[in-house]
Every structure is written in structure tokens, then in C-alpha cells.
Amino acid sequence: MTHSTVESEASRGTAPTAPKERRLVIASSYLGTTIEFYDFLLYATASAVVFAPVFFSGLDPWAGTIASFGTFAAGYIARPLGGVIFGHLGDRWGRKKLLVASMMIMGLASTAIGLVPDASVIGPWGAVILVCLRVLQGIAVGGEWGGAALMALEHSDQKSRGFAASFVNAGAPSGSVLGLLVMSGFSTMPQEQFLSWGWRVPFLLSFVLLLLGLFVRAKVTESPVFLEAQQKLEQETAAGAKQRIPLFEVLRRPRTLILVILASVSAFALQTLLSTFAISYSVAAGNPQPQVMLAFAGAGIISIATTLLMGRLSDRTGRRPLLIIGNALFILVIPAVMFLVGQNSMLLVFLGFTLGIVVQTIMYGPMAAFIAERFGTKDRYTGASLGYQIATLIGGGFTPLVLASLYGGQNLTLVIGYLMALAVVSLVTVLFMAESKDRSLHAETE
């Protein structure tokens, strides 16, 4: 690694962000991501417990679950598209403007999901509308993560970047827990009322959260690293230099993008396993649905703290060691996780969810910094968003569908084998990657 790669931010002329402003930016990124993932992962819970009987009532129960998870996957398919669109515009226009736009799209799409008529009213068109709104959710969250991570990262000093960026990833379990608590509260209603209208209320509450998020996000300032890069770009353009397209710059050197995707895929597989398939599996084993959801919510609360802890730890040890340890533990504990969540004891179910989610946060805590630090300022929004979102598509979007198909009501061995294989791929990839903790944010893409 050259001296220019590890050069301090101060020596490059970027004015340090005042502590008060830095805290506001981190709080805004955390709150915004919490709201976005409340909306996005609320759909995951609904796909596991609601959408099969509401929108696919004509199918066999397990077939309906698979079809429901198929609509869930549509959002993940759209996430890379959102990463490209928002990444390109964010690298050109700035992080803040695009974060406001992504939040508006997500909030309005989620609110609309709560208004979609069920199959008894408009037949299969309900499922079609659901998929369209899910795609909008995917586009929005595809743009949200990159912008929020970069705002936190680029406002922070080099010694605390991992911790600052981990607040963005802590927003995912925070939003998931919030959604689960709200949905589980309504799921205690009589089943007929819950399936008729109760499940819709958590989605309609998205509009209230949207207003709160927009109010906070409007108060933050643009990234100083981006402003400096933009000023330099304007000078180069005035001197006759040709403007580069961020997406083309990322794809021109695809090695970094491919490595980021493969290194991250297992963390999303484990996250999505717990929030979808494991809930359905535990309920099918005879556990009450509301209690299973609360058990997962309790584990999710713990994961918020461990995500931040791992982000802080990564500023000392580096991002790479934690991803190696997390993947190795993933391979070791996944059989125990699936055994525990299938038991008829809520204590054991809770322990299973907690074991799985804590291992996941060992990888997830440092991941925002691990990904974003590998791209240059001119294409960081595009590169980080695209890498993260394709990893979520492969590791998270298709996971419920693949696992439900492999399981088929009885074969858990194939489920565990598939998850282990993803962990091995990520582990091997990380072993061949360099540490990014001391990289300057002014360096070019690796």
C-alpha cells in the first residue's frame, strides 16, 4: 500500500466536520435507514405470515408461501437498479438530495401497499399491484443505503469511520424490530380481522414515519468529501476534461465490484433466512406466530447493539478480520440455529434467533465501511450501492424462495448445505482481499 493510499484526510484539505454536525448526520443516516428498512423488511414479515392467504388463497398453503416469497424477491431484484440510478445521480448531484428522494419513494410505496385490495376483490391484480409497489420499494432502498452510508462515512474522521458507518447498518435491524413489533401487535387480533385489515395498518403508518424522516434529513449538510471532489471536477471540466460516467468507471474495473459482492453475500443470506424462512419454519413446527415474531424482535434488539459494537471494533482490528471470523462462525452455527428455531420452546427459539443474528452482525457491523472505502469519491455512491445491492439480491432476495423450494416441507439438510456454501464463498473471497481501514477516501477505486 502506498503512502498516498493511507494519507490522512486533513492533509488533503477536507475540512473536518464539527462534532455536532457529525452527530446530526449520523443520527439522520440511522433514522432514515431505520425508516426505510421498517418499510422494506415489514414486507418480509408480511410475506411470511400474510400474503399467502390474502393474495394467493387459491394455492396450496406451501405453494402460496413460495409465491409470496416470490413477490418478496421482486424488491431485491429492483435494488441494484436503484443503486445504479441513485448512485449515478448521487455521484453527480450530491448525497443529500438523493436521500430525500429515496425516502419519499419508499414511504409512498409502502403506504400504498396497505391499500391494495385482496384477491377476493380484484383477483390476481392484487398480486400484480403488490409486485409493482415492491419494485418501487426496492429501487428506493437501493438508493438509500449508499447515500446514508456515504454521508456517515464522509463526515467522519478516519479513526471512527467504521463506527459511524455501522449506524447505517444498525438501521436495518432497528427497522426490522420496529416492523415486527407493530405487525406482531396486530397479529394478536382474531385471525379473520388480522387478514382482513389488521395487517394493513403497519404499512399505512409508513406515511407518518416518512414525514418524520424528511424533517430530520432536511437539516443535514452535504458531504464535505463530495463537495471537494465536485469542486475539483468542475475545474477539470472547465479545463476541457471529459466528464466520466460513474457506472462505466465502476464496470471498467470490475474486480473490486465482484469481490465486494462475493464477500458480502453470506451476511445477507443469514439475515434473510432469519427474517423470513426461519419464522415460517418455526410457526410450521407448532409455535404461535405472534410469539415467534416477538422472539425474533427480541434477538433483533440485541443485534442493534452488536452491529454498532462490531463497527467500533473494526476501527481497531480492521474490517477484514471480522468478516473472516463471522463467516467461519456462520458455517459452524447454522445447524444449531435451525435446530433451535424448530423446537417447541420459545426460549430455545429466541436463543436460535439470537445466535444467528449475533453471528450475522459480526459481518454486518463493519460492512458499510468495508464496501464504501474501496471506491473513489467520483464513483463511490454508484460502486458501493451497486456492490451492496447485488449482494443483497444474490444472498437475500432469492434466499427465501430457494430455501422454501429446497425444504419442500421436509428436507432441512439441503437448506443448511446451501447456506454453508454461500458462507464458504464469502470466506474465501475475503481471504484474498486487502484491508481497507486505513485507506484514504480521496484514493481512486481499488
Short mmCIF file of C-alpha atoms in Angstrom, two decimals:
data_model
loop_
_atom_site.label_atom_id
_atom_site.label_comp_id
_atom_site.label_asym_id
_atom_site.label_seq_id
_atom_site.Cartn_x
_atom_site.Cartn_y
_atom_site.Cartn_z
CA MET A 1 0.00 0.00 0.00
CA THR A 2 1.44 3.38 -0.99
CA HIS A 3 1.75 6.42 1.22
CA SER A 4 -0.86 8.25 -0.85
CA THR A 5 -3.35 5.49 -0.14
CA VAL A 6 -3.16 5.95 3.62
CA GLU A 7 -2.72 9.70 3.55
CA SER A 8 -4.79 11.46 6.20
CA GLU A 9 -7.93 13.29 5.20
CA ALA A 10 -6.73 16.50 6.80
CA SER A 11 -3.65 16.61 4.60
CA ARG A 12 -5.84 16.54 1.52
CA GLY A 13 -7.64 19.73 2.51
CA THR A 14 -11.04 18.39 3.57
CA ALA A 15 -12.26 20.49 6.48
CA PRO A 16 -13.26 18.29 9.43
CA THR A 17 -16.96 18.22 10.18
CA ALA A 18 -17.89 19.82 13.50
CA PRO A 19 -18.79 17.22 16.16
CA LYS A 20 -22.37 18.49 16.49
CA GLU A 21 -22.93 18.34 12.73
CA ARG A 22 -21.31 14.90 12.57
CA ARG A 23 -23.68 13.59 15.23
CA LEU A 24 -26.66 15.04 13.36
CA VAL A 25 -25.53 13.40 10.11
CA ILE A 26 -25.05 10.01 11.78
CA ALA A 27 -28.41 10.31 13.56
CA SER A 28 -30.08 11.25 10.27
CA SER A 29 -28.48 8.31 8.46
CA TYR A 30 -29.54 5.94 11.22
CA LEU A 31 -33.10 7.26 11.41
CA GLY A 32 -33.52 7.34 7.64
CA THR A 33 -32.24 3.79 7.22
CA THR A 34 -34.43 2.62 10.12
CA ILE A 35 -37.50 4.04 8.40
CA GLU A 36 -36.53 2.63 5.00
CA PHE A 37 -35.91 -0.83 6.42
CA TYR A 38 -39.06 -0.68 8.54
CA ASP A 39 -40.90 -0.40 5.25
CA PHE A 40 -38.76 -2.85 3.31
CA LEU A 41 -38.50 -5.60 5.95
CA LEU A 42 -42.09 -5.17 7.08
CA TYR A 43 -42.85 -6.67 3.70
CA ALA A 44 -40.61 -9.62 4.60
CA THR A 45 -42.71 -10.33 7.69
CA ALA A 46 -45.95 -9.91 5.76
CA SER A 47 -44.70 -12.25 3.02
CA ALA A 48 -44.08 -14.91 5.67
CA VAL A 49 -47.40 -14.66 7.51
CA VAL A 50 -49.97 -12.66 5.50
CA PHE A 51 -49.65 -12.51 1.72
CA ALA A 52 -50.11 -16.23 1.01
CA PRO A 53 -53.70 -16.40 2.40
CA VAL A 54 -54.60 -12.84 1.29
CA PHE A 55 -53.27 -12.73 -2.28
CA PHE A 56 -52.66 -16.42 -3.12
CA SER A 57 -55.57 -18.09 -1.34
CA GLY A 58 -56.28 -20.38 -4.31
CA LEU A 59 -52.96 -22.20 -3.93
CA ASP A 60 -51.80 -24.98 -1.63
CA PRO A 61 -50.53 -23.35 1.62
CA TRP A 62 -46.83 -24.10 0.98
CA ALA A 63 -47.17 -23.17 -2.69
CA GLY A 64 -48.80 -19.92 -1.57
CA THR A 65 -45.84 -19.26 0.73
CA ILE A 66 -43.42 -19.80 -2.16
CA ALA A 67 -45.46 -17.44 -4.38
CA SER A 68 -45.49 -14.86 -1.58
CA PHE A 69 -41.71 -15.10 -1.21
CA GLY A 70 -41.51 -14.62 -4.98
CA THR A 71 -43.09 -11.16 -4.65
CA PHE A 72 -40.65 -10.51 -1.80
CA ALA A 73 -37.75 -11.28 -4.18
CA ALA A 74 -39.03 -8.66 -6.65
CA GLY A 75 -37.89 -5.91 -4.30
CA TYR A 76 -34.41 -7.35 -4.13
CA ILE A 77 -34.24 -7.64 -7.92
CA ALA A 78 -35.00 -3.91 -8.13
CA ARG A 79 -32.40 -2.90 -5.55
CA PRO A 80 -29.39 -2.95 -7.93
CA LEU A 81 -31.41 -0.79 -10.35
CA GLY A 82 -32.00 1.68 -7.53
CA GLY A 83 -28.31 1.56 -6.73
CA VAL A 84 -27.40 2.44 -10.33
CA ILE A 85 -29.97 5.23 -10.69
CA PHE A 86 -29.42 6.88 -7.33
CA GLY A 87 -25.70 6.14 -7.37
CA HIS A 88 -25.21 7.89 -10.71
CA LEU A 89 -27.23 10.92 -9.68
CA GLY A 90 -25.68 10.96 -6.20
CA ASP A 91 -22.17 10.99 -7.65
CA ARG A 92 -23.21 13.89 -9.88
CA TRP A 93 -25.59 15.95 -7.75
CA GLY A 94 -24.69 15.03 -4.18
CA ARG A 95 -25.71 12.58 -1.47
CA LYS A 96 -28.33 14.63 0.38
CA LYS A 97 -30.77 15.34 -2.48
CA LEU A 98 -30.97 11.70 -3.47
CA LEU A 99 -31.55 10.56 0.11
CA VAL A 100 -34.63 12.77 0.33
CA ALA A 101 -35.94 11.36 -2.96
CA SER A 102 -35.37 7.73 -1.92
CA MET A 103 -37.21 8.25 1.35
CA MET A 104 -40.23 9.78 -0.42
CA ILE A 105 -40.48 6.90 -2.89
CA MET A 106 -40.21 4.29 -0.14
CA GLY A 107 -42.73 5.95 2.16
CA LEU A 108 -45.37 6.43 -0.54
CA ALA A 109 -44.94 2.92 -1.97
CA SER A 110 -45.21 1.32 1.48
CA THR A 111 -48.30 3.32 2.33
CA ALA A 112 -49.87 2.19 -0.95
CA ILE A 113 -49.20 -1.49 -0.11
CA GLY A 114 -51.55 -1.10 2.83
CA LEU A 115 -54.30 -0.07 0.39
CA VAL A 116 -54.00 -2.90 -2.16
CA PRO A 117 -57.32 -4.85 -2.43
CA ASP A 118 -57.02 -8.58 -1.74
CA ALA A 119 -57.71 -11.45 -4.15
CA SER A 120 -61.39 -11.63 -3.23
CA VAL A 121 -61.91 -8.09 -4.58
CA ILE A 122 -59.72 -7.82 -7.69
CA GLY A 123 -58.42 -11.35 -8.15
CA PRO A 124 -54.82 -11.73 -9.36
CA TRP A 125 -54.47 -7.98 -9.99
CA GLY A 126 -53.85 -7.53 -6.27
CA ALA A 127 -50.67 -9.59 -6.56
CA VAL A 128 -49.63 -7.66 -9.70
CA ILE A 129 -50.02 -4.30 -7.93
CA LEU A 130 -48.17 -5.72 -4.95
CA VAL A 131 -45.19 -6.67 -7.12
CA CYS A 132 -45.11 -3.20 -8.75
CA LEU A 133 -45.07 -1.47 -5.37
CA ARG A 134 -42.45 -3.92 -4.12
CA VAL A 135 -40.26 -2.95 -7.10
CA LEU A 136 -40.58 0.72 -6.11
CA GLN A 137 -39.56 -0.23 -2.58
CA GLY A 138 -36.52 -2.00 -3.97
CA ILE A 139 -35.48 0.98 -6.09
CA ALA A 140 -35.84 3.29 -3.08
CA VAL A 141 -33.86 1.17 -0.63
CA GLY A 142 -31.28 0.56 -3.37
CA GLY A 143 -30.58 4.28 -3.36
CA GLU A 144 -30.97 4.83 0.38
CA TRP A 145 -28.23 2.61 1.75
CA GLY A 146 -25.38 4.00 -0.36
CA GLY A 147 -26.24 7.62 0.30
CA ALA A 148 -26.74 7.13 4.03
CA ALA A 149 -23.52 5.12 4.40
CA LEU A 150 -21.51 7.69 2.47
CA MET A 151 -22.91 10.63 4.42
CA ALA A 152 -21.90 8.99 7.71
CA LEU A 153 -18.54 7.83 6.36
CA GLU A 154 -17.55 11.06 4.60
CA HIS A 155 -18.43 13.29 7.54
CA SER A 156 -16.30 11.23 9.95
CA ASP A 157 -12.59 11.17 10.72
CA GLN A 158 -10.52 8.20 9.62
CA LYS A 159 -10.28 6.64 13.09
CA SER A 160 -14.05 6.35 13.57
CA ARG A 161 -15.34 5.65 10.05
CA GLY A 162 -16.32 2.05 10.79
CA PHE A 163 -18.33 3.03 13.86
CA ALA A 164 -20.05 5.94 12.09
CA ALA A 165 -20.99 3.84 9.07
CA SER A 166 -22.22 0.99 11.29
CA PHE A 167 -25.13 3.18 12.40
CA VAL A 168 -26.48 2.86 8.86
CA ASN A 169 -26.41 -0.93 9.06
CA ALA A 170 -27.85 -0.77 12.59
CA GLY A 171 -30.85 0.88 10.97
CA ALA A 172 -31.75 -2.42 9.27
CA PRO A 173 -32.37 -4.41 12.49
CA SER A 174 -33.89 -1.32 14.09
CA GLY A 175 -36.40 -1.04 11.26
CA SER A 176 -36.98 -4.78 11.29
CA VAL A 177 -37.66 -4.80 15.04
CA LEU A 178 -40.00 -1.83 14.76
CA GLY A 179 -41.91 -3.50 11.94
CA LEU A 180 -42.07 -6.82 13.77
CA LEU A 181 -43.33 -5.24 16.98
CA VAL A 182 -46.03 -3.32 15.14
CA MET A 183 -47.04 -6.30 12.98
CA SER A 184 -46.96 -8.77 15.88
CA GLY A 185 -49.17 -6.43 17.90
CA PHE A 186 -51.82 -6.50 15.18
CA SER A 187 -51.36 -10.25 14.63
CA THR A 188 -52.83 -10.87 18.10
CA MET A 189 -56.19 -9.83 16.65
CA PRO A 190 -58.63 -12.57 15.65
CA GLN A 191 -57.18 -14.17 12.52
CA GLU A 192 -60.07 -13.11 10.29
CA GLN A 193 -59.75 -9.46 11.27
CA PHE A 194 -55.96 -9.52 11.01
CA LEU A 195 -56.05 -10.91 7.46
CA SER A 196 -58.88 -8.57 6.51
CA TRP A 197 -57.46 -5.23 7.65
CA GLY A 198 -55.15 -5.53 10.65
CA TRP A 199 -52.00 -6.25 8.62
CA ARG A 200 -52.58 -3.08 6.58
CA VAL A 201 -52.17 -0.63 9.48
CA PRO A 202 -48.38 -1.08 9.88
CA PHE A 203 -47.95 -0.19 6.19
CA LEU A 204 -50.21 2.85 6.49
CA LEU A 205 -48.10 4.08 9.42
CA SER A 206 -45.24 4.44 6.94
CA PHE A 207 -46.63 7.84 5.94
CA VAL A 208 -46.14 9.17 9.48
CA LEU A 209 -42.58 7.87 9.54
CA LEU A 210 -41.97 9.46 6.13
CA LEU A 211 -42.85 12.90 7.44
CA LEU A 212 -40.57 12.43 10.48
CA GLY A 213 -37.67 11.26 8.32
CA LEU A 214 -37.96 14.13 5.84
CA PHE A 215 -37.98 16.66 8.68
CA VAL A 216 -34.71 15.33 10.14
CA ARG A 217 -32.97 14.73 6.82
CA ALA A 218 -33.62 18.29 5.64
CA LYS A 219 -31.37 19.62 8.45
CA VAL A 220 -28.11 17.89 7.45
CA THR A 221 -25.37 19.34 5.25
CA GLU A 222 -23.85 17.80 2.14
CA SER A 223 -20.77 15.56 2.42
CA PRO A 224 -17.55 17.65 2.59
CA VAL A 225 -15.63 14.93 0.70
CA PHE A 226 -18.16 15.08 -2.13
CA LEU A 227 -18.13 18.90 -2.23
CA GLU A 228 -14.35 18.92 -2.55
CA ALA A 229 -14.45 16.30 -5.30
CA GLN A 230 -17.21 18.21 -7.08
CA GLN A 231 -15.19 21.42 -7.00
CA LYS A 232 -12.21 19.61 -8.48
CA LEU A 233 -14.42 18.03 -11.16
CA GLU A 234 -15.80 21.44 -12.14
CA GLN A 235 -12.26 22.78 -12.51
CA GLU A 236 -11.29 19.81 -14.68
CA THR A 237 -14.42 20.24 -16.82
CA ALA A 238 -13.71 23.95 -17.28
CA ALA A 239 -10.22 23.00 -18.44
CA GLY A 240 -11.73 20.78 -21.12
CA ALA A 241 -11.68 17.37 -19.40
CA LYS A 242 -14.45 14.99 -20.38
CA GLN A 243 -16.95 14.04 -17.67
CA ARG A 244 -16.87 10.37 -16.76
CA ILE A 245 -19.97 8.26 -16.19
CA PRO A 246 -19.72 6.72 -12.69
CA LEU A 247 -21.28 3.38 -13.69
CA PHE A 248 -18.85 2.94 -16.57
CA GLU A 249 -15.93 3.77 -14.28
CA VAL A 250 -17.03 1.05 -11.85
CA LEU A 251 -17.57 -1.53 -14.60
CA ARG A 252 -14.33 -0.60 -16.32
CA ARG A 253 -12.52 -2.16 -13.37
CA PRO A 254 -14.98 -4.86 -12.28
CA ARG A 255 -12.64 -6.73 -9.94
CA THR A 256 -13.48 -4.54 -6.92
CA LEU A 257 -17.20 -4.77 -7.58
CA ILE A 258 -17.14 -8.56 -7.95
CA LEU A 259 -15.07 -9.07 -4.81
CA VAL A 260 -17.36 -6.82 -2.77
CA ILE A 261 -20.42 -8.76 -3.92
CA LEU A 262 -18.97 -12.20 -3.18
CA ALA A 263 -17.57 -11.10 0.18
CA SER A 264 -20.93 -9.74 1.35
CA VAL A 265 -23.39 -12.32 0.05
CA SER A 266 -23.40 -14.64 3.08
CA ALA A 267 -24.30 -11.91 5.57
CA PHE A 268 -27.46 -11.13 3.63
CA ALA A 269 -28.36 -14.80 3.27
CA LEU A 270 -28.23 -15.25 7.04
CA GLN A 271 -30.14 -12.03 7.66
CA THR A 272 -32.91 -13.00 5.25
CA LEU A 273 -33.05 -16.60 6.47
CA LEU A 274 -33.89 -15.39 9.96
CA SER A 275 -36.43 -12.75 8.92
CA THR A 276 -38.42 -14.98 6.54
CA PHE A 277 -37.82 -18.73 6.23
CA ALA A 278 -36.90 -19.31 9.87
CA ILE A 279 -40.09 -17.59 11.04
CA SER A 280 -42.23 -19.73 8.71
CA TYR A 281 -40.30 -22.86 9.74
CA SER A 282 -40.78 -22.15 13.45
CA VAL A 283 -44.51 -21.49 13.03
CA ALA A 284 -44.89 -24.68 10.95
CA ALA A 285 -43.21 -26.56 13.82
CA GLY A 286 -46.18 -25.62 16.01
CA ASN A 287 -45.10 -22.39 17.69
CA PRO A 288 -47.58 -19.48 17.96
CA GLN A 289 -46.96 -16.93 15.23
CA PRO A 290 -47.05 -13.79 17.47
CA GLN A 291 -44.58 -15.32 19.92
CA VAL A 292 -42.18 -16.35 17.16
CA MET A 293 -42.26 -12.83 15.77
CA LEU A 294 -41.58 -11.40 19.24
CA ALA A 295 -38.68 -13.84 19.72
CA PHE A 296 -37.12 -12.61 16.50
CA ALA A 297 -37.77 -8.99 17.51
CA GLY A 298 -36.01 -9.60 20.83
CA ALA A 299 -32.99 -11.02 19.01
CA GLY A 300 -33.12 -8.05 16.66
CA ILE A 301 -32.86 -5.61 19.57
CA ILE A 302 -29.68 -7.34 20.68
CA SER A 303 -28.33 -7.16 17.12
CA ILE A 304 -28.61 -3.35 17.07
CA ALA A 305 -26.06 -3.14 19.87
CA THR A 306 -23.78 -5.83 18.43
CA THR A 307 -23.82 -4.19 14.98
CA LEU A 308 -22.54 -0.94 16.49
CA LEU A 309 -20.06 -2.84 18.65
CA MET A 310 -18.62 -4.59 15.62
CA GLY A 311 -18.41 -1.31 13.72
CA ARG A 312 -16.44 0.19 16.62
CA LEU A 313 -14.23 -2.90 16.86
CA SER A 314 -13.47 -2.74 13.14
CA ASP A 315 -11.85 0.67 13.65
CA ARG A 316 -9.27 -1.08 15.82
CA THR A 317 -8.86 -4.53 14.27
CA GLY A 318 -9.82 -3.77 10.69
CA ARG A 319 -12.88 -4.80 8.66
CA ARG A 320 -11.35 -7.94 7.15
CA PRO A 321 -10.70 -9.99 10.36
CA LEU A 322 -14.31 -9.59 11.48
CA LEU A 323 -15.69 -10.77 8.14
CA ILE A 324 -13.42 -13.81 8.27
CA ILE A 325 -14.50 -14.68 11.82
CA GLY A 326 -18.18 -14.06 11.04
CA ASN A 327 -18.22 -16.36 8.02
CA ALA A 328 -16.37 -19.10 9.85
CA LEU A 329 -18.86 -18.93 12.73
CA PHE A 330 -21.76 -18.89 10.25
CA ILE A 331 -20.67 -22.28 8.92
CA LEU A 332 -20.33 -23.67 12.43
CA VAL A 333 -23.58 -22.42 13.98
CA ILE A 334 -26.17 -22.67 11.19
CA PRO A 335 -27.19 -26.29 12.04
CA ALA A 336 -27.71 -25.26 15.67
CA VAL A 337 -29.71 -22.19 14.65
CA MET A 338 -32.12 -24.23 12.55
CA PHE A 339 -32.43 -26.88 15.26
CA LEU A 340 -33.27 -24.31 17.93
CA VAL A 341 -35.88 -22.32 15.95
CA GLY A 342 -37.69 -25.60 15.18
CA GLN A 343 -38.18 -26.50 18.85
CA ASN A 344 -41.47 -26.10 20.73
CA SER A 345 -39.92 -23.86 23.34
CA MET A 346 -39.94 -20.11 22.92
CA LEU A 347 -36.77 -19.81 24.97
CA LEU A 348 -34.94 -22.12 22.55
CA VAL A 349 -36.47 -20.32 19.56
CA PHE A 350 -35.26 -17.00 20.96
CA LEU A 351 -31.78 -18.45 21.54
CA GLY A 352 -31.72 -19.73 17.96
CA PHE A 353 -32.63 -16.33 16.52
CA THR A 354 -30.13 -14.60 18.83
CA LEU A 355 -27.29 -16.94 17.95
CA GLY A 356 -27.90 -16.45 14.24
CA ILE A 357 -28.33 -12.68 14.31
CA VAL A 358 -25.30 -12.03 16.54
CA VAL A 359 -23.08 -14.02 14.18
CA GLN A 360 -24.56 -12.07 11.28
CA THR A 361 -23.69 -8.74 12.90
CA ILE A 362 -20.01 -9.71 13.15
CA MET A 363 -20.03 -9.38 9.37
CA TYR A 364 -22.71 -6.70 9.07
CA GLY A 365 -21.27 -4.19 11.57
CA PRO A 366 -18.12 -3.35 9.55
CA MET A 367 -19.70 -3.99 6.14
CA ALA A 368 -20.73 -0.41 5.27
CA ALA A 369 -17.18 0.85 5.71
CA PHE A 370 -15.69 -2.33 4.19
CA ILE A 371 -17.59 -1.72 0.95
CA ALA A 372 -17.57 2.09 0.68
CA GLU A 373 -13.85 2.51 1.41
CA ARG A 374 -12.94 0.54 -1.72
CA PHE A 375 -14.34 3.09 -4.19
CA GLY A 376 -13.15 6.58 -5.16
CA THR A 377 -15.23 9.67 -4.38
CA LYS A 378 -16.27 10.22 -8.01
CA ASP A 379 -17.95 6.82 -8.25
CA ARG A 380 -18.31 5.80 -4.58
CA TYR A 381 -22.10 6.17 -4.43
CA THR A 382 -22.51 4.09 -7.60
CA GLY A 383 -19.91 1.45 -6.75
CA ALA A 384 -20.85 0.96 -3.11
CA SER A 385 -24.59 0.91 -3.87
CA LEU A 386 -24.25 -1.49 -6.77
CA GLY A 387 -21.96 -3.87 -4.87
CA TYR A 388 -24.14 -3.87 -1.77
CA GLN A 389 -27.42 -4.24 -3.64
CA ILE A 390 -26.28 -7.05 -5.96
CA ALA A 391 -25.02 -8.88 -2.87
CA THR A 392 -28.44 -8.45 -1.25
CA LEU A 393 -30.11 -9.73 -4.42
CA ILE A 394 -27.99 -12.88 -4.53
CA GLY A 395 -27.74 -13.51 -0.81
CA GLY A 396 -31.07 -12.10 0.36
CA GLY A 397 -33.57 -11.67 -2.43
CA PHE A 398 -33.61 -15.24 -3.68
CA THR A 399 -32.86 -16.91 -0.35
CA PRO A 400 -36.47 -17.34 0.90
CA LEU A 401 -37.58 -18.73 -2.46
CA VAL A 402 -34.58 -21.07 -2.76
CA LEU A 403 -34.85 -22.28 0.84
CA ALA A 404 -38.60 -22.87 0.61
CA SER A 405 -38.08 -24.84 -2.60
CA LEU A 406 -35.18 -26.88 -1.17
CA TYR A 407 -37.05 -27.59 2.03
CA GLY A 408 -40.33 -28.65 0.44
CA GLY A 409 -41.80 -29.26 3.85
CA GLN A 410 -39.20 -31.81 4.99
CA ASN A 411 -35.59 -31.57 3.73
CA LEU A 412 -33.67 -29.29 6.10
CA THR A 413 -30.28 -30.75 5.13
CA LEU A 414 -30.39 -29.07 1.71
CA VAL A 415 -31.28 -25.76 3.35
CA ILE A 416 -28.27 -25.91 5.68
CA GLY A 417 -25.97 -27.06 2.87
CA TYR A 418 -26.98 -24.16 0.64
CA LEU A 419 -26.32 -21.61 3.39
CA MET A 420 -22.96 -23.15 4.24
CA ALA A 421 -21.94 -22.96 0.58
CA LEU A 422 -22.67 -19.22 0.48
CA ALA A 423 -20.61 -18.71 3.65
CA VAL A 424 -17.67 -20.61 2.14
CA VAL A 425 -17.79 -18.40 -0.98
CA SER A 426 -17.71 -15.22 1.11
CA LEU A 427 -15.00 -16.53 3.44
CA VAL A 428 -12.66 -17.47 0.60
CA THR A 429 -13.25 -14.12 -1.12
CA VAL A 430 -12.42 -12.07 1.98
CA LEU A 431 -9.22 -14.04 2.49
CA PHE A 432 -7.96 -12.71 -0.84
CA MET A 433 -8.94 -9.07 -0.20
CA ALA A 434 -6.79 -6.31 1.32
CA GLU A 435 -7.69 -4.38 4.46
CA SER A 436 -9.44 -1.03 3.83
CA LYS A 437 -9.44 0.57 7.29
CA ASP A 438 -6.54 2.95 6.59
CA ARG A 439 -7.44 3.80 3.01
CA SER A 440 -7.88 7.50 2.24
CA LEU A 441 -11.36 8.44 0.99
CA HIS A 442 -9.57 10.53 -1.64
CA ALA A 443 -7.89 7.47 -3.19
CA GLU A 444 -9.14 6.12 -6.50
CA THR A 445 -11.20 2.93 -6.71
CA GLU A 446 -9.07 -0.13 -5.87
#
